[in-house]
Short mmCIF file of C-alpha atoms and ligand atoms in Angstrom, two decimals:
data_model
loop_
_atom_site.label_atom_id
_atom_site.label_comp_id
_atom_site.label_asym_id
_atom_site.label_seq_id
_atom_site.Cartn_x
_atom_site.Cartn_y
_atom_site.Cartn_z
CA UNK A 1 99.26 98.73 80.56
CA UNK A 2 95.46 98.88 80.06
CA UNK A 3 94.36 101.85 77.96
CA UNK A 4 91.19 103.44 79.37
CA UNK A 5 88.96 105.35 76.99
CA UNK A 6 91.87 105.65 74.61
CA UNK A 7 94.15 107.28 77.18
CA UNK A 8 97.31 105.43 78.17
CA UNK A 9 97.43 106.64 81.77
CA UNK A 10 100.66 104.83 82.56
CA UNK A 11 102.42 106.65 79.74
CA UNK A 12 100.91 110.03 80.79
CA UNK A 13 101.89 109.52 84.42
CA UNK A 14 105.37 108.39 83.36
CA UNK A 15 105.87 111.51 81.29
CA UNK A 16 104.54 113.74 84.05
CA UNK A 17 106.85 112.15 86.63
CA UNK A 18 109.80 112.59 84.31
CA UNK A 19 108.88 116.23 83.79
CA UNK A 20 108.57 116.77 87.58
CA UNK A 21 111.93 115.13 88.24
CA UNK A 22 113.67 117.07 85.45
CA UNK A 23 112.11 120.27 86.76
CA UNK A 24 113.49 119.91 90.26
CA UNK A 25 116.87 118.61 89.11
CA UNK A 26 117.08 121.57 86.73
CA UNK A 27 116.19 123.91 89.60
CA UNK A 28 118.93 122.37 91.76
CA UNK A 29 121.53 122.82 89.03
CA UNK A 30 120.38 126.39 88.41
CA UNK A 31 120.68 127.20 92.13
CA UNK A 32 124.14 125.59 92.15
CA UNK A 33 125.20 127.65 89.13
CA UNK A 34 123.96 130.83 90.86
CA UNK A 35 125.88 129.90 94.01
CA UNK A 36 122.61 129.53 95.94
CA UNK A 37 123.04 125.82 96.78
CA UNK A 38 125.65 124.59 99.24
CA UNK A 39 128.14 121.97 98.18
CA UNK A 40 128.09 118.72 100.17
CA UNK A 41 130.74 116.13 99.24
CA UNK A 42 131.14 117.65 95.79
CA UNK A 43 127.42 117.62 94.89
CA UNK A 44 124.92 120.49 95.18
CA UNK A 45 122.70 120.30 98.28
CA UNK A 46 118.90 120.61 98.03
CA UNK A 47 118.04 123.74 100.02
CA UNK A 48 114.34 123.01 100.73
CA UNK A 49 112.60 120.87 103.36
CA UNK A 50 110.28 119.34 100.75
CA UNK A 51 110.68 117.94 97.27
CA UNK A 52 108.21 116.88 94.62
CA UNK A 53 107.48 113.17 94.88
CA UNK A 54 105.70 110.83 92.51
CA UNK A 55 105.35 108.10 95.11
CA UNK A 56 101.64 108.55 95.85
CA UNK A 57 100.86 108.98 92.16
CA UNK A 58 102.60 105.73 91.32
CA UNK A 59 100.18 103.97 93.66
CA UNK A 60 97.05 106.10 93.35
CA UNK A 61 96.13 107.05 89.81
CA UNK A 62 93.35 109.40 90.87
CA UNK A 63 95.97 111.78 92.29
CA UNK A 64 97.85 111.71 88.99
CA UNK A 65 94.64 112.37 87.08
CA UNK A 66 93.79 115.27 89.40
CA UNK A 67 97.23 116.77 88.79
CA UNK A 68 96.96 116.32 85.03
CA UNK A 69 93.52 117.94 85.20
CA UNK A 70 94.87 120.88 87.20
CA UNK A 71 97.74 121.33 84.74
CA UNK A 72 95.16 121.30 81.94
CA UNK A 73 93.12 124.06 83.71
CA UNK A 74 96.26 126.16 84.16
CA UNK A 75 97.28 125.72 80.53
CA UNK A 76 93.80 126.80 79.45
CA UNK A 77 94.00 129.82 81.76
CA UNK A 78 97.36 130.87 80.33
CA UNK A 79 95.97 130.44 76.82
CA UNK A 80 93.05 132.77 77.67
CA UNK A 81 95.48 135.36 79.06
CA UNK A 82 97.65 135.10 75.93
CA UNK A 83 94.53 135.46 73.74
CA UNK A 84 93.49 138.56 75.63
CA UNK A 85 96.62 140.32 74.39
CA UNK A 86 95.85 139.43 70.79
CA UNK A 87 92.11 140.16 70.91
CA UNK A 88 91.71 143.66 72.24
CA UNK A 89 87.92 143.87 72.22
CA UNK A 90 87.48 140.79 74.36
CA UNK A 91 90.44 141.52 76.61
CA UNK A 92 88.53 142.10 79.86
CA UNK A 93 86.25 139.01 79.68
CA UNK A 94 89.18 136.83 78.57
CA UNK A 95 91.39 138.06 81.41
CA UNK A 96 88.56 137.54 83.90
CA UNK A 97 87.90 134.02 82.64
CA UNK A 98 91.62 133.18 82.70
CA UNK A 99 92.00 134.59 86.22
CA UNK A 100 88.94 132.69 87.44
CA UNK A 101 90.26 129.45 85.98
CA UNK A 102 93.64 129.95 87.67
CA UNK A 103 91.99 130.81 90.97
CA UNK A 104 89.62 127.87 90.98
CA UNK A 105 91.96 125.22 89.58
CA UNK A 106 91.40 122.16 91.79
CA UNK A 107 95.01 121.25 92.66
CA UNK A 108 95.48 117.95 94.51
CA UNK A 109 96.57 118.20 98.14
CA UNK A 110 100.25 119.24 98.14
CA UNK A 111 100.97 116.59 100.79
CA UNK A 112 100.25 114.01 98.07
CA UNK A 113 102.72 115.57 95.65
CA UNK A 114 105.61 116.28 98.00
CA UNK A 115 107.87 114.35 100.36
CA UNK A 116 110.22 115.51 103.10
CA UNK A 117 113.66 116.28 101.67
CA UNK A 118 117.17 116.40 103.11
CA UNK A 119 120.17 118.29 101.68
CA UNK A 120 121.51 115.13 100.00
CA UNK A 121 118.12 113.96 98.59
CA UNK A 122 119.40 114.42 95.04
CA UNK A 123 122.92 113.09 95.60
CA UNK A 124 123.90 110.19 93.43
CA UNK A 125 126.27 107.38 94.29
CA UNK A 126 129.82 107.61 92.95
CA UNK A 127 130.45 103.85 93.23
CA UNK A 128 128.88 102.75 89.92
CA UNK A 129 127.43 99.79 91.87
CA UNK A 130 130.79 98.07 91.60
CA UNK A 131 131.46 94.57 92.94
CA UNK A 132 134.28 96.07 95.02
CA UNK A 133 131.90 98.54 96.68
CA UNK A 134 129.32 95.80 97.38
CA UNK A 135 131.92 93.53 99.02
CA UNK A 136 133.46 96.40 100.98
CA UNK A 137 129.95 97.38 102.08
CA UNK A 138 129.38 93.84 103.35
CA UNK A 139 132.43 94.06 105.61
CA UNK A 140 131.27 97.40 107.02
CA UNK A 141 127.72 96.10 107.49
CA UNK A 142 128.98 93.07 109.42
CA UNK A 143 130.96 95.30 111.76
CA UNK A 144 128.58 98.21 112.26
CA UNK A 145 125.03 97.31 111.34
CA UNK A 146 124.34 93.60 111.67
CA UNK A 147 123.66 93.75 115.42
CA UNK A 148 120.50 95.79 114.83
CA UNK A 149 119.57 94.97 111.24
CA UNK A 150 120.53 91.26 111.03
CA UNK A 151 122.21 89.29 108.23
CA UNK A 152 119.04 89.33 106.15
CA UNK A 153 118.29 93.01 106.86
CA UNK A 154 114.98 92.15 108.51
CA UNK A 155 115.99 93.48 111.91
CA UNK A 156 114.91 90.46 113.95
CA UNK A 157 118.03 90.45 116.15
CA UNK A 158 117.87 90.36 119.97
CA UNK A 159 119.28 93.90 120.08
CA UNK A 160 116.68 95.11 117.58
CA UNK A 161 113.86 93.60 119.64
CA UNK A 162 115.09 95.50 122.71
CA UNK A 163 115.09 98.87 120.92
CA UNK A 164 112.29 101.39 121.53
CA UNK A 165 111.93 101.86 117.74
CA UNK A 166 112.02 98.68 115.64
CA UNK A 167 114.49 98.88 112.74
CA UNK A 168 112.72 98.68 109.38
CA UNK A 169 113.02 95.66 107.09
CA UNK A 170 115.90 96.61 104.80
CA UNK A 171 115.05 93.69 102.50
CA UNK A 172 111.56 95.00 101.76
CA UNK A 173 110.91 97.75 99.25
CA UNK A 174 112.26 100.42 101.61
CA UNK A 175 115.60 100.97 99.89
CA UNK A 176 113.75 101.32 96.59
CA UNK A 177 111.11 103.73 97.86
CA UNK A 178 113.76 106.12 99.18
CA UNK A 179 116.17 107.97 96.95
CA UNK A 180 119.79 106.90 97.46
CA UNK A 181 120.53 110.42 98.72
CA UNK A 182 117.86 110.10 101.44
CA UNK A 183 119.35 106.79 102.65
CA UNK A 184 122.83 108.32 102.57
CA UNK A 185 121.63 111.11 104.88
CA UNK A 186 120.10 108.61 107.35
CA UNK A 187 123.43 106.73 107.53
CA UNK A 188 125.48 109.85 108.07
CA UNK A 189 123.18 111.78 110.41
CA UNK A 190 120.81 109.15 111.84
CA UNK A 191 117.03 109.00 111.79
CA UNK A 192 114.25 109.08 114.34
CA UNK A 193 116.22 110.81 117.12
CA UNK A 194 117.98 109.14 120.05
CA UNK A 195 115.79 106.03 119.99
CA UNK A 196 116.18 105.54 116.24
CA UNK A 197 118.97 104.95 113.79
CA UNK A 198 122.34 106.18 115.13
CA UNK A 199 124.40 108.74 113.16
CA UNK A 200 127.54 107.27 111.65
CA UNK A 201 129.18 110.40 110.21
CA UNK A 202 132.09 110.18 112.67
CA UNK A 203 132.58 106.41 112.17
CA UNK A 204 131.88 105.86 108.48
CA UNK A 205 133.34 107.90 105.63
CA UNK A 206 131.29 109.26 102.76
CA UNK A 207 132.66 106.58 100.40
CA UNK A 208 131.89 103.86 102.96
CA UNK A 209 128.29 105.05 103.27
CA UNK A 210 127.77 104.68 99.51
CA UNK A 211 129.38 101.22 99.64
CA UNK A 212 126.96 100.25 102.42
CA UNK A 213 124.01 101.33 100.29
CA UNK A 214 125.26 99.15 97.41
CA UNK A 215 125.63 96.19 99.76
CA UNK A 216 122.16 96.65 101.27
CA UNK A 217 120.61 96.65 97.77
CA UNK A 218 122.61 93.59 96.69
CA UNK A 219 121.74 91.75 99.89
CA UNK A 220 118.03 92.63 99.61
CA UNK A 221 118.11 91.14 96.07
CA UNK A 222 119.72 87.95 97.41
CA UNK A 223 117.22 87.67 100.28
CA UNK A 224 114.38 88.25 97.78
CA UNK A 225 115.55 85.51 95.43
CA UNK A 226 116.01 83.08 98.34
CA UNK A 227 112.48 83.79 99.58
CA UNK A 228 110.54 84.00 96.33
CA UNK A 229 112.72 82.45 93.62
CA UNK A 230 112.90 85.76 91.76
CA UNK A 231 114.23 89.28 92.23
CA UNK A 232 111.27 91.17 93.68
CA UNK A 233 112.78 94.48 92.56
CA UNK A 234 115.20 95.28 89.77
CA UNK A 235 118.87 94.94 90.59
CA UNK A 236 121.73 96.11 88.39
CA UNK A 237 124.59 94.02 87.10
CA UNK A 238 127.51 95.05 89.30
CA UNK A 239 130.42 96.73 87.56
CA UNK A 240 133.59 94.62 87.42
CA UNK A 241 137.02 94.96 85.83
CA UNK A 242 137.64 93.11 82.58
CA UNK A 243 140.73 91.48 81.13
CA UNK A 244 140.15 90.96 77.42
CA UNK A 245 142.37 89.21 74.87
CA UNK A 246 141.71 91.87 72.27
CA UNK A 247 142.14 95.43 73.52
CA UNK A 248 138.85 97.10 74.36
CA UNK A 249 136.77 97.64 77.47
CA UNK A 250 138.47 97.50 80.85
CA UNK A 251 135.20 97.61 82.82
CA UNK A 252 131.73 96.14 82.25
CA UNK A 253 130.18 99.60 82.52
CA UNK A 254 131.86 100.52 79.22
CA UNK A 255 129.53 98.04 77.48
CA UNK A 256 126.66 100.43 78.08
CA UNK A 257 123.63 99.60 75.94
CA UNK A 258 124.60 95.99 75.23
CA UNK A 259 123.25 92.75 76.63
CA UNK A 260 125.76 91.12 78.93
CA UNK A 261 126.16 87.50 79.98
CA UNK A 262 128.24 86.49 82.99
CA UNK A 263 129.42 82.91 83.01
CA UNK A 264 130.84 81.47 86.22
CA UNK A 265 133.66 79.09 85.23
CA UNK A 266 133.25 75.43 86.07
CA UNK A 267 136.49 73.56 86.75
CA UNK A 268 137.20 70.91 84.13
CA UNK A 269 134.45 72.14 81.82
CA UNK A 270 134.94 74.36 78.79
CA UNK A 271 132.87 77.55 78.97
CA UNK A 272 130.19 78.09 76.31
CA UNK A 273 131.21 79.76 73.04
CA UNK A 274 130.81 83.50 72.42
CA UNK A 275 127.30 84.52 71.37
CA UNK A 276 126.87 87.34 68.83
CA UNK A 277 123.68 88.53 70.58
CA UNK A 278 125.59 89.32 73.78
CA UNK A 279 128.84 90.42 75.33
CA UNK A 280 130.14 87.56 77.45
CA UNK A 281 132.45 87.59 80.46
CA UNK A 282 133.86 84.60 82.22
CA UNK A 283 134.18 84.82 86.00
CA UNK A 284 136.96 82.41 86.66
CA UNK A 285 137.59 83.10 90.32
CA UNK A 286 141.19 82.14 90.94
CA UNK A 287 141.36 79.75 87.95
CA UNK A 288 144.24 79.97 85.51
CA UNK A 289 143.67 82.33 82.57
CA UNK A 290 143.85 79.45 80.08
CA UNK A 291 140.40 78.26 81.23
CA UNK A 292 138.99 81.34 79.52
CA UNK A 293 138.37 79.11 76.50
CA UNK A 294 136.36 80.69 73.74
CA UNK A 295 135.23 83.72 75.75
CA UNK A 296 137.22 86.89 75.04
CA UNK A 297 136.89 88.68 78.35
CA UNK A 298 137.30 87.42 81.89
CA UNK A 299 137.50 88.57 85.47
CA UNK A 300 139.40 86.62 88.07
CA UNK A 301 138.80 88.88 91.07
CA UNK A 302 137.27 87.34 94.14
CA UNK A 303 135.07 90.42 94.65
CA UNK A 304 133.18 89.81 91.41
CA UNK A 305 132.24 86.26 92.34
CA UNK A 306 131.38 87.25 95.89
CA UNK A 307 129.15 90.13 94.77
CA UNK A 308 127.26 87.72 92.48
CA UNK A 309 126.92 85.31 95.40
CA UNK A 310 125.32 88.09 97.49
CA UNK A 311 122.94 89.23 94.73
CA UNK A 312 121.79 85.69 93.89
CA UNK A 313 121.62 84.55 97.52
CA UNK A 314 123.80 81.58 96.52
CA UNK A 315 127.05 80.54 98.25
CA UNK A 316 130.13 81.05 96.06
CA UNK A 317 130.88 77.33 95.92
CA UNK A 318 127.48 76.63 94.33
CA UNK A 319 127.93 79.24 91.59
CA UNK A 320 130.19 77.40 89.06
CA UNK A 321 128.25 76.83 85.84
CA UNK A 322 125.76 79.62 86.59
CA UNK A 323 125.08 82.15 83.84
CA UNK A 324 123.43 85.54 84.38
CA UNK A 325 122.00 87.81 81.75
CA UNK A 326 121.65 91.60 81.94
CA UNK A 327 119.55 93.68 79.53
CA UNK A 328 120.68 96.70 77.54
CA UNK A 329 119.82 99.04 80.43
CA UNK A 330 122.15 97.18 82.79
CA UNK A 331 119.47 95.35 84.83
CA UNK A 332 120.04 91.72 85.77
CA UNK A 333 117.17 89.80 84.20
CA UNK A 334 117.76 86.06 83.95
CA UNK A 335 119.71 83.14 85.40
CA UNK A 336 120.43 79.70 84.03
CA UNK A 337 122.62 76.81 85.09
CA UNK A 338 122.77 74.70 81.93
CA UNK A 339 123.14 77.20 79.09
CA UNK A 340 119.78 76.07 77.63
CA UNK A 341 118.02 79.40 77.95
CA UNK A 342 114.26 79.96 77.81
CA UNK A 343 111.83 82.73 78.84
CA UNK A 344 111.28 80.79 82.08
CA UNK A 345 114.74 81.88 83.20
CA UNK A 346 113.59 85.48 83.60
CA UNK A 347 113.91 86.41 87.27
CA UNK A 348 113.03 90.07 86.96
CA UNK A 349 109.73 90.65 85.20
CA UNK A 350 106.65 92.81 85.63
CA UNK A 351 104.36 89.79 85.95
CA UNK A 352 104.36 87.90 89.22
CA UNK A 353 106.62 84.90 89.68
CA UNK A 354 105.02 81.84 88.16
CA UNK A 355 102.80 83.86 85.83
CA UNK A 356 103.57 83.05 82.23
CA UNK A 357 105.77 80.23 83.48
CA UNK A 358 106.09 76.99 81.60
CA UNK A 359 107.51 78.73 78.56
CA UNK A 360 110.60 76.65 78.11
CA UNK A 361 110.64 76.72 74.31
CA UNK A 362 112.56 78.92 71.97
CA UNK A 363 115.93 79.29 73.63
CA UNK A 364 117.88 82.52 73.86
CA UNK A 365 115.99 84.31 71.05
CA UNK A 366 112.69 83.85 72.89
CA UNK A 367 114.22 84.97 76.16
CA UNK A 368 115.64 88.11 74.56
CA UNK A 369 112.27 88.83 72.92
CA UNK A 370 110.51 88.36 76.30
CA UNK A 371 113.03 90.67 78.01
CA UNK A 372 112.74 93.37 75.35
CA UNK A 373 108.94 93.21 75.47
CA UNK A 374 108.97 93.74 79.24
CA UNK A 375 111.53 96.50 79.90
CA UNK A 376 112.19 97.50 83.51
CA UNK A 377 110.03 100.49 84.44
CA UNK A 378 111.46 101.04 87.83
CA UNK A 379 110.44 103.65 90.36
CA UNK A 380 112.99 104.71 92.93
CA UNK A 381 112.48 107.57 95.34
CA UNK A 382 109.08 108.12 93.71
CA UNK A 383 110.44 108.57 90.19
CA UNK A 384 111.33 106.33 87.30
CA UNK A 385 114.96 105.50 86.92
CA UNK A 386 116.29 103.76 83.85
CA UNK A 387 119.64 102.64 85.08
CA UNK A 388 121.34 102.02 88.37
CA UNK A 389 124.45 103.83 87.24
C1 LIG B 401 121.50 100.57 117.43
C2 LIG B 401 120.81 99.90 116.36
C3 LIG B 401 121.16 100.27 114.93
C4 LIG B 401 122.38 100.20 114.33
C5 LIG B 401 123.72 99.79 114.90
C6 LIG B 401 122.12 100.57 112.94
N1 LIG B 401 120.82 100.86 112.74
FE1 LIG B 401 119.94 101.37 111.00
N2 LIG B 401 118.18 101.75 111.97
C7 LIG B 401 117.95 101.49 113.30
C8 LIG B 401 116.63 101.94 113.63
C9 LIG B 401 115.97 101.85 115.00
C10 LIG B 401 116.07 102.48 112.44
C11 LIG B 401 114.66 103.10 112.28
C12 LIG B 401 114.77 104.59 112.43
C13 LIG B 401 113.48 105.32 112.18
O1 LIG B 401 112.86 105.11 111.14
O2 LIG B 401 113.11 106.10 113.04
C14 LIG B 401 117.08 102.32 111.42
C15 LIG B 401 116.91 102.69 110.10
C16 LIG B 401 117.79 102.41 109.08
C17 LIG B 401 117.56 102.65 107.68
C18 LIG B 401 116.32 103.26 107.06
C19 LIG B 401 116.53 104.75 106.96
C20 LIG B 401 115.41 105.49 106.33
O3 LIG B 401 115.70 106.42 105.58
O4 LIG B 401 114.25 105.15 106.60
C21 LIG B 401 118.68 102.24 107.01
C22 LIG B 401 118.90 102.28 105.50
C23 LIG B 401 119.61 101.75 108.00
N3 LIG B 401 119.05 101.85 109.24
C24 LIG B 401 120.88 101.24 107.71
C25 LIG B 401 121.85 101.01 108.67
C26 LIG B 401 123.24 100.77 108.38
C27 LIG B 401 123.83 100.69 106.99
C28 LIG B 401 123.86 100.60 109.58
C29 LIG B 401 125.35 100.39 109.82
C30 LIG B 401 126.22 101.42 109.39
C31 LIG B 401 122.86 100.73 110.62
N4 LIG B 401 121.66 100.98 110.03
C32 LIG B 401 123.10 100.58 111.97
C33 LIG B 401 118.85 100.92 114.19
C34 LIG B 401 120.19 100.71 113.96
#
């Protein structure tokens, strides 16, 4: 964040994007309340062919500045009109000035502020990014999608190369640029006509489509970490069931707002002790419950371990001993194999991989400080999103 002439543009743009997103979500809910929006799979459908989009503004600040400027002009115009009511003698000149300002406000090109929309553009996933959904999605992907999109999502398969339209790289930023609802629509109804992505509505249920989206995100994270050593884009900690010795949470998602550490059990080795700075969970695969050791909560479902294997691009058998750390917003941030944490373990950061590296001092406190100082500001579908679920 570099303040220019005292103005923190990132903060202004962030606020404006949030306002735009709230505005259109509010409109959708209003239309739904008035009965003017159809219901698709239990969620209100967006009735317009376009939606506001912050995508260009996130890349090109001049567009954001132009929009802020135009909003400033309009606010000034409205102020002049309001003044004209209070100040009778100057009413005509004030109204004329206000009208002229409104008329000549230099709005940025609408094509830069909008994106094509589909009825499910604003739909949100019901899966909660659960390990079960990710693993189920993997099975569906292997059966229905792998022939064209490939194991790594890059679409370099023989079938893909023979297609008139090349499938996009699903392990690039694509899934993050689109809203989940837009991807959902492409899966159900296809994209790009006969030569493009086939429609799966008759073959894949609504729930299966959402599971596929979870898997594609998890797999893109795993491919990213294999290629670059870090998660190129933020990925959430998957939700898993918990079995705790003292009664409490039954699912990870109930620990909303807390830092969470996953520890993959290592046969013959006691897990690390509980840490008051975090909530810890032991993934003990099929191990007996008495290996839980000092950690209060555990999960022994295969899905949990397998989902972590996908997200970290690491085979399950190489995971024992691995620890993963998620921040208070539910984003996976760091990985460590020895339990000696340092800021170098951060795998999801705003600086490029390698930058700021070499900081191995300070342990967990330093890592937490580094994580808190660099919160995930994550744009999805052209808007900031704070949490995956
Ligand atoms: C016959 C080959 C083929 C199969 C099978 C296939 N796809 Fe595609 N897919 C494509 C092509 C081609 C495109 C590019 C379409 C375009 O942009 O015009 C595409 C695009 C996509 C996109 C990007 C959509 C967007 O909004 O830009 C996603 C996501 C996707 N496919 C996921 C899947 C999933 C999940 C499956 C399995 C259920 C699947 N595909 C099966 C060929 C295929």
